[in-house]
Every structure is written in structure tokens, then in C-alpha cells.
Amino acid sequence: MKEIGEKLKEARESIGVSIEEVAEDLKLRPTQIENIESGNSDAFKDIFSLKYFIRDYAKYLGLDKEDLVDEFNEYLFDYTSRLSLDDIKEARKGKKPNKKIKSPYTVDKGNKKRFLILTFYVLACLLVILIVYLVVSLNRVPDEDLPEGAIITDTN
């Protein structure tokens, strides 16, 4: 990643463009440009966004964006494919590894799934309450429709 950043920095400096100009033109923050040029991928929450920032930055500087994206993909492969030998052996035996292996851009979907289920149940309860309210309010006889002095009794 550091090599990619160095290529971008050299190209930017060779055409005499400042970090602030690049950031303004690409609609990024200057710190993002600095982090890309220094090879600091940890500063980006989403590794795929970083990939597109690099692509756009290379295109902006007139570099071959496909070469830099390919180089980034190689870096990404090397960065995320570091499995321990023990984990590989256990996987061959059909066992699950003791610890969950996460890549830096993996999103834990368990919490998101629970949140969606909870939201569904809350909305379903609110819908049931609304239906009950409407049924009760529509079946209620207004007092002005009753004759004067009428006594309401339950016929059931």
C-alpha cells in the first residue's frame, strides 16, 4: 500500500498540485489524501472505499488507474489472506476454527439482523394496536345518535 501512495504522491508533486487542491477537486478531506499517500489503510473505515479513492486519485493525476487498482487488489489479497496453518488444518478436518477470523472490511451482520427483527416486531405490535383502536372507535355509537334518556345495555 505504501508503494501505491508513493506513486500517487510523486505524480501529484510532479505536476505541482497541492494536497488541498486534490482534496477539493475529488471532494475528499486533505487528511484522506495524506493517508492514501502515506499508505495508511487503517485510517479508512471501509477498505472498498479506499480502493475507489485510489482509482479516482490515479485518474485525476493521469495515471493508469487499472494498474493501481490491480496493485491495490494484490495488496488487499496479501493483507486479508493470512490464515494460520492450524486454522487451515482444522478446516480440512471439517472442524470450525476456535476463533472467528475477520478481515478488516468484514461487517458483523449478527447485530444488524437482530436489530431488523426487533424493528419488525415493534412495527407489528404498533400495527395491531392501531387496528384494535380503529375497530373499537368505529363500533362506538356516538352519544348524539341515542335518544334522550336512553339506557345502553349489553344484549349479548
Short mmCIF file of the C-alpha atoms (twelve columns), coordinates in Angstrom:
data_MODEL
# 
_entry.id   MODEL 
# 
loop_
_atom_site.group_PDB 
_atom_site.id 
_atom_site.type_symbol 
_atom_site.label_atom_id 
_atom_site.label_alt_id 
_atom_site.label_comp_id 
_atom_site.label_asym_id 
_atom_site.label_seq_id 
_atom_site.Cartn_x 
_atom_site.Cartn_y 
_atom_site.Cartn_z 
_atom_site.pdbx_PDB_model_num 
ATOM 1   C CA . MET A 1   0.000   0.000   0.000   1 
ATOM 2   C CA . LYS A 2   2.902   2.283   0.760   1 
ATOM 3   C CA . GLU A 3   4.186   1.897   -2.820  1 
ATOM 4   C CA . ILE A 4   0.816   2.925   -4.226  1 
ATOM 5   C CA . GLY A 5   0.805   6.004   -2.022  1 
ATOM 6   C CA . GLU A 6   4.324   6.913   -3.076  1 
ATOM 7   C CA . LYS A 7   3.410   6.651   -6.778  1 
ATOM 8   C CA . LEU A 8   0.423   8.916   -6.253  1 
ATOM 9   C CA . LYS A 9   2.434   11.427  -4.220  1 
ATOM 10  C CA . GLU A 10  5.238   11.552  -6.809  1 
ATOM 11  C CA . ALA A 11  2.734   12.096  -9.620  1 
ATOM 12  C CA . ARG A 12  0.961   14.847  -7.672  1 
ATOM 13  C CA . GLU A 13  4.211   16.623  -6.846  1 
ATOM 14  C CA . SER A 14  5.494   16.310  -10.434 1 
ATOM 15  C CA . ILE A 15  2.503   18.226  -11.790 1 
ATOM 16  C CA . GLY A 16  2.647   20.743  -8.939  1 
ATOM 17  C CA . VAL A 17  -0.766  20.180  -7.373  1 
ATOM 18  C CA . SER A 18  -1.227  20.652  -3.633  1 
ATOM 19  C CA . ILE A 19  -2.989  18.208  -1.336  1 
ATOM 20  C CA . GLU A 20  -5.690  20.802  -0.694  1 
ATOM 21  C CA . GLU A 21  -6.373  21.182  -4.436  1 
ATOM 22  C CA . VAL A 22  -6.649  17.420  -4.891  1 
ATOM 23  C CA . ALA A 23  -8.926  17.121  -1.879  1 
ATOM 24  C CA . GLU A 24  -11.187 19.887  -3.133  1 
ATOM 25  C CA . ASP A 25  -11.367 18.514  -6.689  1 
ATOM 26  C CA . LEU A 26  -12.022 14.921  -5.554  1 
ATOM 27  C CA . LYS A 27  -14.350 16.031  -2.749  1 
ATOM 28  C CA . LEU A 28  -12.191 14.376  -0.090  1 
ATOM 29  C CA . ARG A 29  -10.601 15.693  3.066   1 
ATOM 30  C CA . PRO A 30  -6.899  16.618  2.926   1 
ATOM 31  C CA . THR A 31  -6.213  14.058  5.677   1 
ATOM 32  C CA . GLN A 32  -7.638  11.336  3.437   1 
ATOM 33  C CA . ILE A 33  -5.224  12.294  0.653   1 
ATOM 34  C CA . GLU A 34  -2.346  12.334  3.157   1 
ATOM 35  C CA . ASN A 35  -3.334  8.888   4.465   1 
ATOM 36  C CA . ILE A 36  -3.526  7.470   0.944   1 
ATOM 37  C CA . GLU A 37  -0.098  8.883   0.078   1 
ATOM 38  C CA . SER A 38  1.456   7.560   3.296   1 
ATOM 39  C CA . GLY A 39  -0.085  4.101   2.774   1 
ATOM 40  C CA . ASN A 40  -2.181  4.279   5.935   1 
ATOM 41  C CA . SER A 41  -5.086  2.000   5.031   1 
ATOM 42  C CA . ASP A 42  -6.112  1.712   8.706   1 
ATOM 43  C CA . ALA A 43  -7.335  5.310   8.590   1 
ATOM 44  C CA . PHE A 44  -10.208 4.233   6.315   1 
ATOM 45  C CA . LYS A 45  -13.285 2.584   7.760   1 
ATOM 46  C CA . ASP A 46  -14.185 0.863   4.514   1 
ATOM 47  C CA . ILE A 47  -11.371 -0.740  2.533   1 
ATOM 48  C CA . PHE A 48  -13.502 -0.766  -0.624  1 
ATOM 49  C CA . SER A 49  -13.985 2.998   -0.410  1 
ATOM 50  C CA . LEU A 50  -10.215 3.291   -0.242  1 
ATOM 51  C CA . LYS A 51  -9.982  1.281   -3.442  1 
ATOM 52  C CA . TYR A 52  -12.263 3.727   -5.238  1 
ATOM 53  C CA . PHE A 53  -10.447 6.729   -3.749  1 
ATOM 54  C CA . ILE A 54  -7.193  5.337   -5.190  1 
ATOM 55  C CA . ARG A 55  -8.842  4.729   -8.566  1 
ATOM 56  C CA . ASP A 56  -10.253 8.268   -8.691  1 
ATOM 57  C CA . TYR A 57  -6.999  9.803   -7.457  1 
ATOM 58  C CA . ALA A 58  -4.977  7.927   -10.114 1 
ATOM 59  C CA . LYS A 59  -7.398  9.014   -12.839 1 
ATOM 60  C CA . TYR A 60  -7.211  12.611  -11.580 1 
ATOM 61  C CA . LEU A 61  -3.409  12.530  -11.822 1 
ATOM 62  C CA . GLY A 62  -3.462  10.978  -15.288 1 
ATOM 63  C CA . LEU A 63  -2.019  7.645   -14.142 1 
ATOM 64  C CA . ASP A 64  -3.195  4.239   -15.326 1 
ATOM 65  C CA . LYS A 65  -5.982  3.659   -12.823 1 
ATOM 66  C CA . GLU A 66  -6.330  -0.026  -13.732 1 
ATOM 67  C CA . ASP A 67  -2.681  -0.731  -12.855 1 
ATOM 68  C CA . LEU A 68  -3.040  0.948   -9.482  1 
ATOM 69  C CA . VAL A 69  -6.344  -0.834  -8.755  1 
ATOM 70  C CA . ASP A 70  -4.688  -4.162  -9.660  1 
ATOM 71  C CA . GLU A 71  -1.793  -3.324  -7.367  1 
ATOM 72  C CA . PHE A 72  -4.261  -2.443  -4.595  1 
ATOM 73  C CA . ASN A 73  -6.119  -5.737  -5.153  1 
ATOM 74  C CA . GLU A 74  -2.834  -7.618  -4.721  1 
ATOM 75  C CA . TYR A 75  -2.159  -5.695  -1.514  1 
ATOM 76  C CA . LEU A 76  -5.682  -6.476  -0.323  1 
ATOM 77  C CA . PHE A 77  -5.243  -10.169 -1.082  1 
ATOM 78  C CA . ASP A 78  -1.955  -10.299 0.823   1 
ATOM 79  C CA . TYR A 79  -3.470  -8.308  3.706   1 
ATOM 80  C CA . THR A 80  -6.559  -10.481 4.118   1 
ATOM 81  C CA . SER A 81  -5.264  -13.960 3.300   1 
ATOM 82  C CA . ARG A 82  -3.161  -14.513 6.380   1 
ATOM 83  C CA . LEU A 83  -4.736  -17.638 7.854   1 
ATOM 84  C CA . SER A 84  -2.841  -19.649 10.393  1 
ATOM 85  C CA . LEU A 85  -1.722  -23.142 9.461   1 
ATOM 86  C CA . ASP A 86  -3.714  -24.542 12.415  1 
ATOM 87  C CA . ASP A 87  -6.916  -22.966 11.101  1 
ATOM 88  C CA . ILE A 88  -6.317  -24.486 7.662   1 
ATOM 89  C CA . LYS A 89  -5.676  -27.948 9.168   1 
ATOM 90  C CA . GLU A 90  -8.854  -27.740 11.277  1 
ATOM 91  C CA . ALA A 91  -10.862 -26.645 8.249   1 
ATOM 92  C CA . ARG A 92  -9.593  -29.680 6.312   1 
ATOM 93  C CA . LYS A 93  -10.792 -31.929 9.137   1 
ATOM 94  C CA . GLY A 94  -14.212 -30.330 8.934   1 
ATOM 95  C CA . LYS A 95  -13.861 -28.555 12.273  1 
ATOM 96  C CA . LYS A 96  -14.606 -24.927 12.768  1 
ATOM 97  C CA . PRO A 97  -11.697 -22.801 13.955  1 
ATOM 98  C CA . ASN A 98  -11.661 -21.811 17.619  1 
ATOM 99  C CA . LYS A 99  -11.703 -18.138 16.849  1 
ATOM 100 C CA . LYS A 100 -13.553 -16.248 14.186  1 
ATOM 101 C CA . ILE A 101 -11.237 -14.876 11.519  1 
ATOM 102 C CA . LYS A 102 -12.232 -11.417 10.396  1 
ATOM 103 C CA . SER A 103 -10.887 -9.324  7.610   1 
ATOM 104 C CA . PRO A 104 -10.629 -5.579  8.196   1 
ATOM 105 C CA . TYR A 105 -13.634 -4.868  5.999   1 
ATOM 106 C CA . THR A 106 -15.979 -7.575  7.300   1 
ATOM 107 C CA . VAL A 107 -19.165 -6.240  8.854   1 
ATOM 108 C CA . ASP A 108 -20.702 -8.222  11.710  1 
ATOM 109 C CA . LYS A 109 -24.201 -8.866  10.400  1 
ATOM 110 C CA . GLY A 110 -25.450 -10.580 13.581  1 
ATOM 111 C CA . ASN A 111 -26.265 -7.320  15.344  1 
ATOM 112 C CA . LYS A 112 -27.821 -5.855  12.212  1 
ATOM 113 C CA . LYS A 113 -30.037 -8.923  11.807  1 
ATOM 114 C CA . ARG A 114 -31.224 -8.727  15.441  1 
ATOM 115 C CA . PHE A 115 -31.975 -5.050  15.025  1 
ATOM 116 C CA . LEU A 116 -34.074 -5.717  11.911  1 
ATOM 117 C CA . ILE A 117 -36.032 -8.478  13.657  1 
ATOM 118 C CA . LEU A 118 -36.676 -6.272  16.683  1 
ATOM 119 C CA . THR A 119 -37.799 -3.426  14.421  1 
ATOM 120 C CA . PHE A 120 -40.181 -5.783  12.617  1 
ATOM 121 C CA . TYR A 121 -41.770 -6.921  15.903  1 
ATOM 122 C CA . VAL A 122 -42.168 -3.364  17.177  1 
ATOM 123 C CA . LEU A 123 -43.840 -2.302  13.925  1 
ATOM 124 C CA . ALA A 124 -46.116 -5.370  14.013  1 
ATOM 125 C CA . CYS A 125 -47.198 -4.535  17.583  1 
ATOM 126 C CA . LEU A 126 -47.903 -0.935  16.636  1 
ATOM 127 C CA . LEU A 127 -49.984 -2.126  13.680  1 
ATOM 128 C CA . VAL A 128 -52.038 -4.447  15.908  1 
ATOM 129 C CA . ILE A 129 -52.645 -1.622  18.397  1 
ATOM 130 C CA . LEU A 130 -53.731 0.692   15.571  1 
ATOM 131 C CA . ILE A 131 -56.152 -1.909  14.180  1 
ATOM 132 C CA . VAL A 132 -57.683 -2.535  17.628  1 
ATOM 133 C CA . TYR A 133 -58.094 1.202   18.174  1 
ATOM 134 C CA . LEU A 134 -59.792 1.658   14.788  1 
ATOM 135 C CA . VAL A 135 -62.174 -1.289  15.357  1 
ATOM 136 C CA . VAL A 136 -63.178 -0.007  18.799  1 
ATOM 137 C CA . SER A 137 -63.605 3.593   17.655  1 
ATOM 138 C CA . LEU A 138 -65.661 2.635   14.567  1 
ATOM 139 C CA . ASN A 139 -68.008 0.401   16.592  1 
ATOM 140 C CA . ARG A 140 -68.671 3.040   19.218  1 
ATOM 141 C CA . VAL A 141 -72.069 4.719   18.854  1 
ATOM 142 C CA . PRO A 142 -71.859 8.474   19.281  1 
ATOM 143 C CA . ASP A 143 -73.917 9.836   22.192  1 
ATOM 144 C CA . GLU A 144 -75.809 12.281  19.951  1 
ATOM 145 C CA . ASP A 145 -77.298 9.399   17.919  1 
ATOM 146 C CA . LEU A 146 -79.009 7.946   21.007  1 
ATOM 147 C CA . PRO A 147 -82.492 9.114   22.030  1 
ATOM 148 C CA . GLU A 148 -82.613 11.305  25.111  1 
ATOM 149 C CA . GLY A 149 -82.734 9.265   28.316  1 
ATOM 150 C CA . ALA A 150 -81.788 6.004   26.547  1 
ATOM 151 C CA . ILE A 151 -80.097 3.370   28.649  1 
ATOM 152 C CA . ILE A 152 -77.365 1.326   26.977  1 
ATOM 153 C CA . THR A 153 -77.455 -2.330  27.862  1 
ATOM 154 C CA . ASP A 154 -75.423 -5.198  26.522  1 
ATOM 155 C CA . THR A 155 -77.723 -7.560  24.605  1 
ATOM 156 C CA . ASN A 156 -75.227 -10.414 24.492  1 
# 
